[in-house]
XYZ file of C-alpha atoms in Angstrom:
561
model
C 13.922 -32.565 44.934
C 10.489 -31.727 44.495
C 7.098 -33.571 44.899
C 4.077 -32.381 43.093
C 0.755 -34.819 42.805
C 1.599 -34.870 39.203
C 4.047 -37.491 39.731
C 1.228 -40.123 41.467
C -0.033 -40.738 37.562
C 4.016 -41.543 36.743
C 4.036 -43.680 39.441
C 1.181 -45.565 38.762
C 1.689 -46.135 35.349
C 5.388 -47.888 36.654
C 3.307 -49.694 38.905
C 0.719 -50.961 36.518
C 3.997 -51.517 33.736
C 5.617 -53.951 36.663
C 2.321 -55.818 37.632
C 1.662 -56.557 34.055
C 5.329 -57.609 33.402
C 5.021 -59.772 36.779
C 2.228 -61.787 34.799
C 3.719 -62.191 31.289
C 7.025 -63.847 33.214
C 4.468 -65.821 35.017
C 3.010 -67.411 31.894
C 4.197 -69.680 29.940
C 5.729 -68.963 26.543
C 3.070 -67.638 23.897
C 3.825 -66.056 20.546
C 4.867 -62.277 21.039
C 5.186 -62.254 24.924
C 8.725 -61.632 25.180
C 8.805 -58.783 22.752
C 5.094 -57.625 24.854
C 7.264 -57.364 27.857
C 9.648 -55.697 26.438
C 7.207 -53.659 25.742
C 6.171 -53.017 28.916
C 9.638 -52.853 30.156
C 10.235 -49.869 28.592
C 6.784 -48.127 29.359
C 8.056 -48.782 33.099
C 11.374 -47.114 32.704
C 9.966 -44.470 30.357
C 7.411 -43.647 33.035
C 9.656 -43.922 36.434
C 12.025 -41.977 34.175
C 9.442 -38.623 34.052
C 9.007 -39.513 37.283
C 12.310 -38.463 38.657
C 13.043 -36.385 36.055
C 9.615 -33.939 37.368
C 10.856 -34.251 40.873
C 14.322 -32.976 39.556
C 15.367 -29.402 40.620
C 18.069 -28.814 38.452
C 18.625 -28.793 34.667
C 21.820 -31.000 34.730
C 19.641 -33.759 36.593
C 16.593 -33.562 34.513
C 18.600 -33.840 30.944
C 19.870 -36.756 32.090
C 16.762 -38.562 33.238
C 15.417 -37.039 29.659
C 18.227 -39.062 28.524
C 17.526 -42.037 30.212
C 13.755 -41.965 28.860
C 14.807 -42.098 25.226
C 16.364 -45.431 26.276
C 12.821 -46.754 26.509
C 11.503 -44.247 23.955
C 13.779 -46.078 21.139
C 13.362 -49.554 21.931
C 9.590 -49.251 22.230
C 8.365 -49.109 18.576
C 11.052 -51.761 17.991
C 9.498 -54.343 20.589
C 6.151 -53.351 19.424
C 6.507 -53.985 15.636
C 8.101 -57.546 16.395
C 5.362 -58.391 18.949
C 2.961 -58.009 15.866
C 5.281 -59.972 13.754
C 5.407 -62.598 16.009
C 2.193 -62.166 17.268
C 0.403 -62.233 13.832
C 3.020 -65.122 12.616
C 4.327 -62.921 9.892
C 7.477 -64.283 7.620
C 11.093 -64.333 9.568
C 12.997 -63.098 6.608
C 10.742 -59.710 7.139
C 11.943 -59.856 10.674
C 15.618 -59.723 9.755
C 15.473 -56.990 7.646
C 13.516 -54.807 9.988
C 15.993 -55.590 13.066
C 19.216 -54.081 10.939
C 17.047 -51.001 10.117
C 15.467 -50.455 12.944
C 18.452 -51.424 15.007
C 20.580 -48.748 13.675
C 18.362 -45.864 13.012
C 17.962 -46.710 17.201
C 21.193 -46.116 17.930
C 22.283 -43.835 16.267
C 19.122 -41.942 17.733
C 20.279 -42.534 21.181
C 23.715 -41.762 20.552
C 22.569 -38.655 19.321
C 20.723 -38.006 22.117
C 22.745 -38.154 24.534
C 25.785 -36.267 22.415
C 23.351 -33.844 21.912
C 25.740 -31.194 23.643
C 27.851 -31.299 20.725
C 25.703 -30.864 17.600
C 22.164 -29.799 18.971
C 20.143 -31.774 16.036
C 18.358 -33.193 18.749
C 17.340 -30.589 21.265
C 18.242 -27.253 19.814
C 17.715 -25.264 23.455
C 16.980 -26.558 26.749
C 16.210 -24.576 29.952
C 14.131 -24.950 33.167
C 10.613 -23.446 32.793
C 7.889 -23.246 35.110
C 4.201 -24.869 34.363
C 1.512 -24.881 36.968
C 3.463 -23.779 39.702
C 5.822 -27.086 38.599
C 9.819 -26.485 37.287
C 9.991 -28.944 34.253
C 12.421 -29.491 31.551
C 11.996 -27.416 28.972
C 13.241 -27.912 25.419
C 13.261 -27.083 21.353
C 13.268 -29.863 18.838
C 15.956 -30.150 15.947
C 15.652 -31.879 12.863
C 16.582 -34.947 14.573
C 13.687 -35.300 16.843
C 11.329 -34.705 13.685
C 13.045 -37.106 11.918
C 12.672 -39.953 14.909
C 9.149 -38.951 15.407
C 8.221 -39.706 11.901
C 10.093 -43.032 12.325
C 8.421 -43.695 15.400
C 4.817 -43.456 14.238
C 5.788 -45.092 10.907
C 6.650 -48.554 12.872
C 3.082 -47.872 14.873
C 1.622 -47.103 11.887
C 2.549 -50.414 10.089
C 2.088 -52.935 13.684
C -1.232 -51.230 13.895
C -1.661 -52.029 10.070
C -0.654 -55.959 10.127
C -2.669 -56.261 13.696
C -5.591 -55.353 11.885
C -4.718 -57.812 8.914
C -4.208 -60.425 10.981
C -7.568 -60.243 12.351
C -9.687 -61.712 9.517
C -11.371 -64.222 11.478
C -15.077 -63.408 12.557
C -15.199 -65.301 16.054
C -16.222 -63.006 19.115
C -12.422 -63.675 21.063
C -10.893 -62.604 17.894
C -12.575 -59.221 17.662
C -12.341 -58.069 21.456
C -8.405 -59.581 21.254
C -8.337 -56.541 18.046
C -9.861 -53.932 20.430
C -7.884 -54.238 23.074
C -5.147 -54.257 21.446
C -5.856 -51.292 19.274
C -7.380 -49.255 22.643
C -4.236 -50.055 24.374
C -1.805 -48.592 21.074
C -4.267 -45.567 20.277
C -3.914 -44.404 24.200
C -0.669 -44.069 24.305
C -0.726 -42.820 20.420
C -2.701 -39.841 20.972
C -0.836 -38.801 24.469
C 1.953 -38.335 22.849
C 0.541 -36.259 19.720
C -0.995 -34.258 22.858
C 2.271 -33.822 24.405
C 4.317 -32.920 21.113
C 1.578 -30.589 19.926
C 1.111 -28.809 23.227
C -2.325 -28.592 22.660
C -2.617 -29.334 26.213
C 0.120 -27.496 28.003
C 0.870 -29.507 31.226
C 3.857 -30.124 33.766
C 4.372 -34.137 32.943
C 4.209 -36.018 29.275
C 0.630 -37.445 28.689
C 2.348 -40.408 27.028
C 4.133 -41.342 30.380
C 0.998 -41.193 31.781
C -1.230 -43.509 29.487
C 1.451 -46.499 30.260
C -1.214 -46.577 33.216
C -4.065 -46.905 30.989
C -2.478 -49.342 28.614
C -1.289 -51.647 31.275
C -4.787 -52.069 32.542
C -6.218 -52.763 29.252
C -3.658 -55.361 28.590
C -4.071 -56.760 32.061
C -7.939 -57.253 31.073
C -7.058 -58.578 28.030
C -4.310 -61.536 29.536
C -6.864 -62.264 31.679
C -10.007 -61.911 30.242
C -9.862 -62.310 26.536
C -7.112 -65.288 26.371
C -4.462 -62.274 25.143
C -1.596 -64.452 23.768
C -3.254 -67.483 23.914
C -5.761 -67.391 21.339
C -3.849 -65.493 18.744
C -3.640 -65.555 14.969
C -0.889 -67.183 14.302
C -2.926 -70.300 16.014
C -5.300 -70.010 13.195
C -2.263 -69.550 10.568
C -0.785 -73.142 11.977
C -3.415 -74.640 11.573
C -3.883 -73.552 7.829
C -0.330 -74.149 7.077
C 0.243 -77.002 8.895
C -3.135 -79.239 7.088
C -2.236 -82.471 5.393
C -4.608 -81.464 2.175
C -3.695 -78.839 0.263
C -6.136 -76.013 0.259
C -6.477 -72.773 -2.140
C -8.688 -69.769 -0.983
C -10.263 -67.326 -3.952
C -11.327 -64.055 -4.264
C -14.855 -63.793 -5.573
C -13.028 -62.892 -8.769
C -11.421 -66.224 -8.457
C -8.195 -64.321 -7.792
C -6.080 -66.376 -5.073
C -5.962 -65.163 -1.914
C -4.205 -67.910 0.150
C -2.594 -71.231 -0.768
C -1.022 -73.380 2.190
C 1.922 -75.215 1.985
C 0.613 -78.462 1.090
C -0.873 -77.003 -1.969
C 2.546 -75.426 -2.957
C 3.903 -79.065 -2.991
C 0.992 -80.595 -4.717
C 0.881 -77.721 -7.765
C 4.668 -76.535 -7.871
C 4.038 -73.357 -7.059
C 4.976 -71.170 -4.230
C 2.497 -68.820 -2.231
C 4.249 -65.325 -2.254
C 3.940 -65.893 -6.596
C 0.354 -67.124 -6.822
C -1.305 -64.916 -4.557
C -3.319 -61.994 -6.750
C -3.454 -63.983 -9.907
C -6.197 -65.923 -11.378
C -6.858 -69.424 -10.479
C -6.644 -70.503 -14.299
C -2.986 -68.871 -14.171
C -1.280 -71.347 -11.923
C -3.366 -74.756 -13.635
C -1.882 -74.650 -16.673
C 0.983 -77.166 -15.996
C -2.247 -79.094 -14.311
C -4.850 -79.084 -17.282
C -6.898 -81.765 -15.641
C -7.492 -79.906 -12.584
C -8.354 -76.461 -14.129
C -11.051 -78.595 -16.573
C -12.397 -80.265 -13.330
C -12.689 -76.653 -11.591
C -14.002 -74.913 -14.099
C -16.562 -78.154 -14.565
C -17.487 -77.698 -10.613
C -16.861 -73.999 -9.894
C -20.291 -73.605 -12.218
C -22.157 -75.607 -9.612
C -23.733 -73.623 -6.401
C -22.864 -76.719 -3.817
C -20.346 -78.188 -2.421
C -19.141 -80.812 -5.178
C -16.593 -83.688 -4.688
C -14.737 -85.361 -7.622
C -11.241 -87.752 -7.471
C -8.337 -86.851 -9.809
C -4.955 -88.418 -10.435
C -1.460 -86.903 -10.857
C 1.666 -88.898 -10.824
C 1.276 -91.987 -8.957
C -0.717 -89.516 -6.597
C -4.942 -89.950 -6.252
C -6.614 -86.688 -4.919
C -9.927 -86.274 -3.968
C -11.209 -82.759 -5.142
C -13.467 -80.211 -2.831
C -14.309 -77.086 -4.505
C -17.163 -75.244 -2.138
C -18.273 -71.810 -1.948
C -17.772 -69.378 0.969
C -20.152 -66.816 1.950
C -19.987 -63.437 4.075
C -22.325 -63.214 6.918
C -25.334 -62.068 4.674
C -25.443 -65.138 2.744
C -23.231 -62.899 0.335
C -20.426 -65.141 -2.028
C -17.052 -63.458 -0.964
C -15.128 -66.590 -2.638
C -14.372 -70.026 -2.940
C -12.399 -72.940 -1.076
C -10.624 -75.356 -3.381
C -9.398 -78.680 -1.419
C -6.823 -81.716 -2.379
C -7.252 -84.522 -0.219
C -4.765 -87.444 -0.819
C -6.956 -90.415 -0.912
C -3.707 -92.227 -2.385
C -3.508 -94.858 -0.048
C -7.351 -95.180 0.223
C -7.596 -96.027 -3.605
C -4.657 -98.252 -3.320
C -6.393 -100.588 -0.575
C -9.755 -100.144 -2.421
C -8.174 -101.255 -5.838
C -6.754 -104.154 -4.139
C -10.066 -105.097 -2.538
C -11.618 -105.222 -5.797
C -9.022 -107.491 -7.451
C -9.196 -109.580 -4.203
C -13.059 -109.561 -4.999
C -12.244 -110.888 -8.413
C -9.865 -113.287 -7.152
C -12.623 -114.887 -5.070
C -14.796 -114.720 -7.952
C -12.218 -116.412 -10.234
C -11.912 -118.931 -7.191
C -15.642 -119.879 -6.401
C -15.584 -120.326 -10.518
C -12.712 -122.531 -9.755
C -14.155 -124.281 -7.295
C -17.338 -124.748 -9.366
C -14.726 -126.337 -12.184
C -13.392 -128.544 -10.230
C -16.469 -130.072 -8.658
C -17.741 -130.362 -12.512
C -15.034 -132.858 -13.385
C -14.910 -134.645 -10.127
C -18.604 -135.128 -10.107
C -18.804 -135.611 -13.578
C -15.924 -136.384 -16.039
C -13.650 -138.087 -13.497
C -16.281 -139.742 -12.531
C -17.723 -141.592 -15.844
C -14.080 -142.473 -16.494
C -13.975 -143.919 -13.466
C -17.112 -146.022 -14.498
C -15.830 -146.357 -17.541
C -12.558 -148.338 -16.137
C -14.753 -150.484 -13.909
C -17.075 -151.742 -17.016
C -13.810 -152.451 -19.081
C -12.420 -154.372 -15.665
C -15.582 -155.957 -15.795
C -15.734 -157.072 -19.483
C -12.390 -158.406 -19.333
C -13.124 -160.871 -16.673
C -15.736 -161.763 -19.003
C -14.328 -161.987 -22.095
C -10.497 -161.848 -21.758
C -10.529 -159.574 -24.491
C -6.837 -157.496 -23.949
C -8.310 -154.943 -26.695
C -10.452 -154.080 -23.543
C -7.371 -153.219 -21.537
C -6.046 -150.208 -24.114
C -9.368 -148.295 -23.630
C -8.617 -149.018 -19.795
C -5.693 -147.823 -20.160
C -6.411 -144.268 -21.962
C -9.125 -143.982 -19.611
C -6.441 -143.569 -16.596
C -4.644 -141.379 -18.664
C -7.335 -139.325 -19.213
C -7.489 -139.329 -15.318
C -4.178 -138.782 -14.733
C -4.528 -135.400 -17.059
C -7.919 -134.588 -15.253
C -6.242 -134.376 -11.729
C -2.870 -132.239 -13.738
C -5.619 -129.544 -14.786
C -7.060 -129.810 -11.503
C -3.334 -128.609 -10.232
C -3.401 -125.659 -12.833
C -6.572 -124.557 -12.339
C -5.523 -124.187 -8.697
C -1.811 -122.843 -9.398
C -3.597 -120.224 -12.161
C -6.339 -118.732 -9.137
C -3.427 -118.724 -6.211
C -1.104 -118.049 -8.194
C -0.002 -114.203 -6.536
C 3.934 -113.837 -7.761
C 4.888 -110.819 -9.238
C 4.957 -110.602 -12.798
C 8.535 -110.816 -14.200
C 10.602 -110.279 -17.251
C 10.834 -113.908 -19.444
C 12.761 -113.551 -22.756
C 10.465 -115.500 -25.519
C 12.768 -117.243 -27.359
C 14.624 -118.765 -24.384
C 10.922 -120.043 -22.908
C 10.280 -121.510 -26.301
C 13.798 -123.488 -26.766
C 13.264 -124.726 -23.163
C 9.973 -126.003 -23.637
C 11.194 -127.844 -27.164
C 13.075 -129.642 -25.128
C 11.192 -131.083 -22.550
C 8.476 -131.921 -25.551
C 10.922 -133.500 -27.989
C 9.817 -131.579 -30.852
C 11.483 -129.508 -33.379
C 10.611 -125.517 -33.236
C 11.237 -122.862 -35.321
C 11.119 -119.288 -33.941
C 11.552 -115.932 -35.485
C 12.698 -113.009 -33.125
C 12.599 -112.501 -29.718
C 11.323 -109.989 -27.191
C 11.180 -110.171 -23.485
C 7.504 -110.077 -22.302
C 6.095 -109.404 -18.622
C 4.848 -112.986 -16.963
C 5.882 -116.012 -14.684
C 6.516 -119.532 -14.812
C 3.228 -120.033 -15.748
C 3.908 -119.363 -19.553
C 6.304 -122.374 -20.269
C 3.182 -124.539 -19.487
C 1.028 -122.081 -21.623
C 3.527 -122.894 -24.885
C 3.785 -126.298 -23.489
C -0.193 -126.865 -23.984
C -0.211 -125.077 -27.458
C 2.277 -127.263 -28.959
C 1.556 -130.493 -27.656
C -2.355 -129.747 -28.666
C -1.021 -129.228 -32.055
C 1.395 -132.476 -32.284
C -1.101 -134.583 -30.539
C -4.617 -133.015 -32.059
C -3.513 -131.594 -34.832
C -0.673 -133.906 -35.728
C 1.303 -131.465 -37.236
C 4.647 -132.597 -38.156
C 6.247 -128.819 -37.501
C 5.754 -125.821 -35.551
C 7.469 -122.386 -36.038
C 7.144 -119.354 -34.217
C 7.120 -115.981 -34.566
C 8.098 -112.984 -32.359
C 7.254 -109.436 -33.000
C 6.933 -105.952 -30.822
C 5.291 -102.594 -31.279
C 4.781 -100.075 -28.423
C 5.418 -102.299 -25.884
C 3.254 -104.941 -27.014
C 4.606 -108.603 -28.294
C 2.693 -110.982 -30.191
C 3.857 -114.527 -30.622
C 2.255 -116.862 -33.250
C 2.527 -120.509 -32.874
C 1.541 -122.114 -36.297
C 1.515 -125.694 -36.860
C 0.616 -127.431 -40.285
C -1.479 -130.165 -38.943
C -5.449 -131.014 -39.383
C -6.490 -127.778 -38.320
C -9.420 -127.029 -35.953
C -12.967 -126.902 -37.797
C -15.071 -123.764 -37.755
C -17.814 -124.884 -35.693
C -15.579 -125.363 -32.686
C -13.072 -122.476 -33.475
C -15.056 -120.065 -31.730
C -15.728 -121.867 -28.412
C -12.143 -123.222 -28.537
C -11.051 -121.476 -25.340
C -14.700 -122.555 -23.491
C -14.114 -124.716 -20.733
C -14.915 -128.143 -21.601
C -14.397 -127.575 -25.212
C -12.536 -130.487 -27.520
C -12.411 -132.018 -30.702
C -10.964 -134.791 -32.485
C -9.881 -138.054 -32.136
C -7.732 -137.669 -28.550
C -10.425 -135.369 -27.750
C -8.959 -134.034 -23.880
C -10.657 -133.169 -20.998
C -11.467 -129.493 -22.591
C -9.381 -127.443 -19.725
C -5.832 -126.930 -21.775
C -6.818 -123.830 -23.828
C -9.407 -122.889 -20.845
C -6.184 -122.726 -18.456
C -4.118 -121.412 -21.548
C -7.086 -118.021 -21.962
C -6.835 -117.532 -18.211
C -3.325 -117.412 -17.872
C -2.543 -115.295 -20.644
C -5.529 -112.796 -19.679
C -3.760 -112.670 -15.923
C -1.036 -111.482 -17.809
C -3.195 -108.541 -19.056
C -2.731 -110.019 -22.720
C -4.997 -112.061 -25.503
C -5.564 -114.901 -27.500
C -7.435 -115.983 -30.373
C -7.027 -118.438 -33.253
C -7.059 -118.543 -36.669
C -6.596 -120.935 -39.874
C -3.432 -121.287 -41.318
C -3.891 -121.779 -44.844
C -3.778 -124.216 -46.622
C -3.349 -126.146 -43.883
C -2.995 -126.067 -39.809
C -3.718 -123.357 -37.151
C -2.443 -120.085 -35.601
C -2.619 -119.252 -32.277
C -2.160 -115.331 -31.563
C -0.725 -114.285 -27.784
C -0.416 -110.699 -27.322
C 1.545 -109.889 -23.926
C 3.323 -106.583 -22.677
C 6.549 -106.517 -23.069
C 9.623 -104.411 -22.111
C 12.999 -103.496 -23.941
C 15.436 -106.300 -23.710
């Protein structure tokens, strides 16, 4: 056994290895820290490995502690591509693929290594040489070894390559996480391209000896710069984990980035969109790609709401510059405001609904105040006059003035049912509603077709009104009906052959207050009739029927039967 100082930088660097191992077990889980210490696992054994191997006297002893280095040598790369991987929050299916390739290529490396007595591919020659007054293991490469170093700085090569990818953010902890990372690879990196070259001709392996240097960097940067706390993948979460869906573009308006979200909202999946042009991917979305290329003109941040599906999306498009005011790109954002519009839309029909109310109400206290009212005074002058007179012609207008009251206070109830009225609408076939309400009037009806239109219970007392205006008013002595349907649309004529309604009050028919004739009403029947219909999102009008009689035209959606 032999001792030499060269062995106190082997040493050290196992120290500094452990210390920095001691710490990463000591934290808890972050991404990449398991594959970092095995990492740093392997720099210890690949350093304490030199380090017995130098103090070694004989060639059968330092062979096999050359042996045992390559133990670490292999797995290194291997740990250190995944710890980017992880580290960077690159895909998992990548991560499968490399661990069969680099898995094998590994062993069989190390297998070859160590049956190297047999075929020499590794180590063509090996002998005991003297350097600096030090005996060290001295050795030609075979193929092999040229083969593994290529595949060795390959996986370097490509960590070093996504570390520097993943770094795209421009905050301070981001870049000095970048250089130490990349001061820590490039030490060890250009010992060993020392060592292999023999530019520097020297008793131990420069690589073994940069562990040292690497540990302390990565010690600074654990406890310094947040190392594996603040890491990319952090910042990828966050992107992929948004609730709005969010494209980035290239200056070009070539995509650059689309989150998950997005992928859902457009149909489209990330690894397909990114590199082509924003109009590309809109096509199946033509409302979007008119509102982008409407905004993307603009030079400020623009918000506009568009609709897909049953979906309501509020649209961002805003511009991104470099750090000299420079436009690098542009941010595209989908916020789901679906549930916003939703209670926003039903604010506004509540809104109308007190509207229709305070209307209503404003009804209401008309008649009371007014037409209930003078037929109230009217039945107190005919009580009045009878005492009088005992004239029982006086008691018939008494008596059609409380029927008049009594059909005041019924419109009062459908005014009130029509405002409060909040059922769902619901299929009603036409023909049914008509034969029912024939019925309960005591009239003969003719109807022609049928459809089944959307509405509530309501209608039976809007055909109810029609008809008994036209038997009572109009004295008709028929009514007939017809039913048709066109794109989901009904219309239902009720046409009597009665008096008909003259011209002049035709067009304020559906006014409240509005009547004619000789049982003129209280004016709220066709009011109530207009109101209802119109809550069913349909129409109604009126129109002569010639030669004789009237036509009243309902329009109402319908569905297929």
């Amino acid at each position: 056994m032999q001792f030499t100082i060269y062995q106190i930088p082997l040493l050290l660097s196992s120290i500094v290895s452990a210390i920095v191992i001691y710490l990463l077990l000591k934290r808890k889980p972050s991404p990449g820290s398991r594959c970092l210490i095995v990492c740093m696992a392997c720099a210890f054994l690949w350093a304490l490995s030199d380090l017995f191997n130098l103090g070694s006297l004989t060639l059968s002893s330092k062979l096999f502690w050359d042996n045992v280095s390559y133990i670490a040598i292999v797995i290194f790369p291997i740990a250190w591509i995944f710890f980017v991987l992880e580290y960077s929050g690159k895909p998992k299916n990548l991560n499968k693929i490399l661990i069969i390739f680099t898995s094998c290529f590994s062993f069989f490396t190390l297998l070859a290594v160590w049956t190297n007595q047999y075929h020499h591919l590794f180590r063509n020659e090996i002998f005991l040489t003297e350097v600096s007054g030090v005996i060290v293991f001295g050795k030609t490469y075979g193929p092999l070894f040229w083969l593994f170093i290529v595949y060795f700085y390959l996986l370097m090569i490509i960590g070093v390559t996504m570390l520097f990818q993943s770094f795209n953010l421009s905050n301070s902890i981001n870049r000095k996480q970048k250089i130490t990372f990349i001061l820590a690879i490039f030490g060890t990196w250009a010992a060993s391209l020392l060592h292999i070259s023999k530019i520097i001709v020297s008793p131990v392996d420069f690589t073994s000896i940069s562990f040292s240097i690497m540990g302390v960097i990565l010690l600074i940067g654990i406890t310094k710069y947040q190392l594996l706390d603040i890491v990319p993948v952090a910042y990828t979460n966050v992107f992929k984990n948004m609730g709005d869906g969010i494209i980035v573009l290239g200056r070009l308006n070539q995509i650059i980035e689309i989150n998950p979200c997005m992928e859902e909202i457009i149909g489209i999946e990330n690894n397909r969109a990114c590199g082509k042009k924003i109009d590309q991917i809109l096509e199946n979305w033509p409302e979007l790609k008119k509102e982008y290329i409407k905004l993307s003109s603009k030079t400020y941040p623009v918000k506009t709401t568009l609709k897909k599906g049953k979906k309501t999306y509020e649209l961002n498009i805003s511009n991104i510059f470099d750090s000299r005011n420079f436009l690098i790109g542009y941010l595209i954002t989908l916020h789901d405001i679906t549930y916003r519009k939703r209670i926003e839309d039903k604010l506004v029909e509540s809104n109308k609904q007190i509207d229709g109310l305070n209307d209503t109400l404003q009804i209401v206290n008309k008649i009371l105040r007014h037409d209930l009212l003078n037929k109230l005074a009217v039945m107190k002058s005919a009580l009045w006059l009878y005492e009088e007179n005992k004239d029982k012609s006086i008691l018939d207008k008494l008596d059609r003035s409380i029927d008049g009251g009594i059909e005041l206070i019924g419109r009062i109830g459908e005014l009130e049912s029509l405002i409060l009225n909040k059922e769902e609408l619901k299929p009603i076939p036409l023909k049914k509603a008509i034969e029912e309400v024939s019925a309960t009037i005591h009239f003969p009806v003719t109807i022609d077709g049928d459809a089944t239109v959307l509405a509530d219970e309501a209608l039976f007392s809007v055909f109810e009104n029609l008809m008994r205006n036209a038997i009572i008013h109009g004295k008709t002595d028929r009514i007939k009906v017809e039913i048709s349907s066109k794109k989901s649309i009904s219309k239902i004529k009720i046409i009597d052959y009665g008096k008909g309604i003259p011209s002049s009050v035709m067009e304020h028919i559906f006014e409240e207050g509005a009547s004619f004739g000789e049982n003129k009403g209280s004016g709220l029947g066709l009011f109530i009739v207009k109101k209802t219909i119109e809550r069913y999102g349909g129409t109604i009008s009126v129109e002569e029927n010639k030669p004789k009689g009237a036509v009243f035209i309902i329009t109402l959606r319908s569905i297929k039967g």
